CSV table of C-alpha atoms in Angstrom, one decimal:
chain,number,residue,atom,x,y,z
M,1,UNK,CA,2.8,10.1,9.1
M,2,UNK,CA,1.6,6.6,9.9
M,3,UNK,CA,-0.8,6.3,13.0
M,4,UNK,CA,0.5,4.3,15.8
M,5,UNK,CA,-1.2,1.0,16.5
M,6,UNK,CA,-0.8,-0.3,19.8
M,7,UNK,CA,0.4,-3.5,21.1
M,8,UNK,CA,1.2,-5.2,24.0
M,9,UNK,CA,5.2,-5.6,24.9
M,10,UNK,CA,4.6,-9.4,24.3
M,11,UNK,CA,3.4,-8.9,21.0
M,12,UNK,CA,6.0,-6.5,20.0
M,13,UNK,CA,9.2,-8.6,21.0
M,14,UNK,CA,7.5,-11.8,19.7
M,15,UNK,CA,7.2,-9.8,16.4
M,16,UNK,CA,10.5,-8.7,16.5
M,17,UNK,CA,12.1,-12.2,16.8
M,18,UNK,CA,10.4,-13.3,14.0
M,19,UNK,CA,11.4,-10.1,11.6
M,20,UNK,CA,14.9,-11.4,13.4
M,21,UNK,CA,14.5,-14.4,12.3
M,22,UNK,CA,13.7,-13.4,8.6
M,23,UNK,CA,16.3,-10.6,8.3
M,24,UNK,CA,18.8,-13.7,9.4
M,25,UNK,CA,18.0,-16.9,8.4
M,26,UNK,CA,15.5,-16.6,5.3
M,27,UNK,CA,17.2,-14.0,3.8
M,28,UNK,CA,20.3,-16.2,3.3
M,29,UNK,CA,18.1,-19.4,2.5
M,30,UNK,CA,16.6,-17.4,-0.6
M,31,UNK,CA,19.7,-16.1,-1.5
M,32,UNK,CA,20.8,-19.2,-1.6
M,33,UNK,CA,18.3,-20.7,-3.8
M,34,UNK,CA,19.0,-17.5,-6.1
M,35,UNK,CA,22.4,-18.5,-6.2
M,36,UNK,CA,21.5,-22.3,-7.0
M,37,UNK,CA,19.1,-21.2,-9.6
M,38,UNK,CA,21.1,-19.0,-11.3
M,39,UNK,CA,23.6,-21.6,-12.1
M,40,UNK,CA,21.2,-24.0,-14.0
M,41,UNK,CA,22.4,-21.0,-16.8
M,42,UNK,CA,20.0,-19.8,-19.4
M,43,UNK,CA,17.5,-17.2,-17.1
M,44,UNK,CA,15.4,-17.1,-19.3
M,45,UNK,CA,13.4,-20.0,-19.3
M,46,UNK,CA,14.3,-20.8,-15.6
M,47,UNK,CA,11.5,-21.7,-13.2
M,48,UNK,CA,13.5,-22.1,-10.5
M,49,UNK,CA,14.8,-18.6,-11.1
M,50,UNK,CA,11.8,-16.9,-11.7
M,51,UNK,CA,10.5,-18.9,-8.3
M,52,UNK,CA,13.2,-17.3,-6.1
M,53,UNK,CA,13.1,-14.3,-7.2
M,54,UNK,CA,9.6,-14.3,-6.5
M,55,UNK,CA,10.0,-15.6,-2.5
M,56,UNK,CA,12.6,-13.2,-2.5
M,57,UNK,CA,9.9,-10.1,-3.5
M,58,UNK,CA,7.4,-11.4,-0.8
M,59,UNK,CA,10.2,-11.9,1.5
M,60,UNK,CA,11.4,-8.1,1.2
M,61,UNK,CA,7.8,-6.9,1.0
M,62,UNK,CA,6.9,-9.1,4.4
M,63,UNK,CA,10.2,-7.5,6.3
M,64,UNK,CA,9.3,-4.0,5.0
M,65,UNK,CA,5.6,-5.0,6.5
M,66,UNK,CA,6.8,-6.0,9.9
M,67,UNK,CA,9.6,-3.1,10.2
M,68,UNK,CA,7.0,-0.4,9.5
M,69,UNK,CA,4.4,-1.9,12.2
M,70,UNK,CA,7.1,-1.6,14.9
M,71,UNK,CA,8.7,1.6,13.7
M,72,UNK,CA,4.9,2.8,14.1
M,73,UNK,CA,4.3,0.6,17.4
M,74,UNK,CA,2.6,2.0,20.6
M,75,UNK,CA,3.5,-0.2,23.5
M,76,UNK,CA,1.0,-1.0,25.7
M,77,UNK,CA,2.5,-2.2,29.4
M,78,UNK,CA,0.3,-3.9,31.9
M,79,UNK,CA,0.6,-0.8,33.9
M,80,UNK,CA,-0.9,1.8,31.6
M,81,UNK,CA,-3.9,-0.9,31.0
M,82,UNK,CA,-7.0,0.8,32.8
M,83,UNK,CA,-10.1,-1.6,34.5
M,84,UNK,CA,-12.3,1.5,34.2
M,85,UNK,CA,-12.9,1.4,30.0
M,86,UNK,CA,-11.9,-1.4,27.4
M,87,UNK,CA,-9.1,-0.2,25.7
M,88,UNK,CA,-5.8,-2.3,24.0
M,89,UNK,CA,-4.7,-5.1,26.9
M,90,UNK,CA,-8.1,-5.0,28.1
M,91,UNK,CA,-9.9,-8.6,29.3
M,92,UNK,CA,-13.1,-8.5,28.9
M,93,UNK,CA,-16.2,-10.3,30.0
M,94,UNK,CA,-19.1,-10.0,28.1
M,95,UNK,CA,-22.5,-11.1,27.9
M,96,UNK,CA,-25.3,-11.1,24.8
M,97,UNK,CA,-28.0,-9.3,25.6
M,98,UNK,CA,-30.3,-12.1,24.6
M,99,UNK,CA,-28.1,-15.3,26.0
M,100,UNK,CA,-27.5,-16.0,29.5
M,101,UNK,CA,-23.8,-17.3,28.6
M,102,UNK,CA,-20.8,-14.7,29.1
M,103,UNK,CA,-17.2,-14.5,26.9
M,104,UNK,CA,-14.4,-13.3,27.7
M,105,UNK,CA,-11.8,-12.1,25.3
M,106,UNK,CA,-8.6,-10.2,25.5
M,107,UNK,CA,-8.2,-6.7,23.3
M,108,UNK,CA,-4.8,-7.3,21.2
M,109,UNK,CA,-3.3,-4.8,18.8
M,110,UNK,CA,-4.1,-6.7,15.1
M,111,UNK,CA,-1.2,-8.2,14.9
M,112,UNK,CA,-1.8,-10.2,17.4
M,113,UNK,CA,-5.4,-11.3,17.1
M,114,UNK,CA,-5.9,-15.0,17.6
M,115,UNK,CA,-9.9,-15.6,18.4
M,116,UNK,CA,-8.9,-19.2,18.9
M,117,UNK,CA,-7.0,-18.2,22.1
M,118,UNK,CA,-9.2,-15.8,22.8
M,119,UNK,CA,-7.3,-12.7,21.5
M,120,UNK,CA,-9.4,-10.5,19.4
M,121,UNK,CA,-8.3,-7.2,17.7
M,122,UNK,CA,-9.4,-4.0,18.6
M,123,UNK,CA,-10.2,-3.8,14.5
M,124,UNK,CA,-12.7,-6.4,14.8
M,125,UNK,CA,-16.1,-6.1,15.1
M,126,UNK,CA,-16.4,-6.6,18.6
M,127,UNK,CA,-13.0,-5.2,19.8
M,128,UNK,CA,-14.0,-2.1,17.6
M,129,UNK,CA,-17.2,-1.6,19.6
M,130,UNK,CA,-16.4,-2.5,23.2
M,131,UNK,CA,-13.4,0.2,22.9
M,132,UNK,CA,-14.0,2.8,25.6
M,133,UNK,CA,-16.9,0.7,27.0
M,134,UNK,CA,-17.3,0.7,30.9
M,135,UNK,CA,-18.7,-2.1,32.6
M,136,UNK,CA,-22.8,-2.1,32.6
M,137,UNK,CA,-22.6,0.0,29.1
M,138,UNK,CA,-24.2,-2.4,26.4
M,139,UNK,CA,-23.0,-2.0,22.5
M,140,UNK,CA,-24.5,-3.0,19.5
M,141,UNK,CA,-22.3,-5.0,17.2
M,142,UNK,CA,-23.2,-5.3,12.9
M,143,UNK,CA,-23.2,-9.6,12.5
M,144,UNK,CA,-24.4,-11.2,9.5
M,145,UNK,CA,-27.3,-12.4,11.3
M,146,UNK,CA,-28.5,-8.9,12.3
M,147,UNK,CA,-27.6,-6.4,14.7
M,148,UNK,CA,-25.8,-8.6,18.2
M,149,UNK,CA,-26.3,-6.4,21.8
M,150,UNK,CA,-23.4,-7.4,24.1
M,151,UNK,CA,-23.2,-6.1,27.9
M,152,UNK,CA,-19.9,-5.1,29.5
M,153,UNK,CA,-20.1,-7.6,32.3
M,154,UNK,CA,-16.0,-7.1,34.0
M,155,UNK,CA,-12.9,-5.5,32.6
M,156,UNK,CA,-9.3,-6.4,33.7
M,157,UNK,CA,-5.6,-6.7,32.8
């Protein structure tokens, strides 16, 4: 059996639109092109051919992809998101050990990682560490300049 991953409900129905999205519209776009492509006649020697079939195998592999993450979703709601310990939802403010200047980052489920808005998954180095972290506790993080110490400074929703 697959292990859950957990996401937040926002990640989850954004997710689910898109998979939507593909199982609806994309799907008829590249069976369209098949179509198209299959009546330039000899198959062959037909790059356009050969080209849709191919979008169509990374298409089917993508919606099989997507489908299995949400059949083997765990939804994390605002409610169940705990101030006490970092866990999935979690917004945390942290501080380096050695720097006087704190971050603050939001634990997502890896789907939803986006360190530009400050979304990091709870894969990443960081995320990975700080899970199950209380505020004062200080965690040791593996960076290519060397070992990084971070300080739980806050937790919230």
């Amino acid at each position: 059996m697959a292990e859950k991953k957990q996401m937040s409900r926002e990640g989850y129905e954004k997710l689910e639109k898109e998979l939507d999205y593909l199982i609806t519209v994309r799907r008829a776009e590249v069976a369209q092109k098949l179509k198209e492509a299959r009546s330039f006649g000899d198959l062959s020697e037909n790059a356009e051919y050969d080209e849709a079939k191919n979008e169509q195998g990374i298409l089917e592999a993508t919606i099989a992809e997507m489908e299995n993450t949400l059949a083997n979703a765990e939804i994390v709601d605002d409610d169940s998101i705990s101030t006490n310990e970092v866990g999935v939802g979690s917004t945390i403010e942290i501080k380096r050990v050695d720097k006087d200047k704190t971050e603050k980052f939001k634990i997502v489920g890896t789907t939803e990682a986006n360190p530009a808005e400050g979304k990091i998954s709870d894969d990443s180095p960081i995320g990975k560490a700080a899970i199950k972290k209380k505020v004062g506790d200080v965690f040791t993080v593996e960076a290519p300049v060397g070992e990084l110490q971070f300080e739980i400074i806050s937790i919230s929703k």
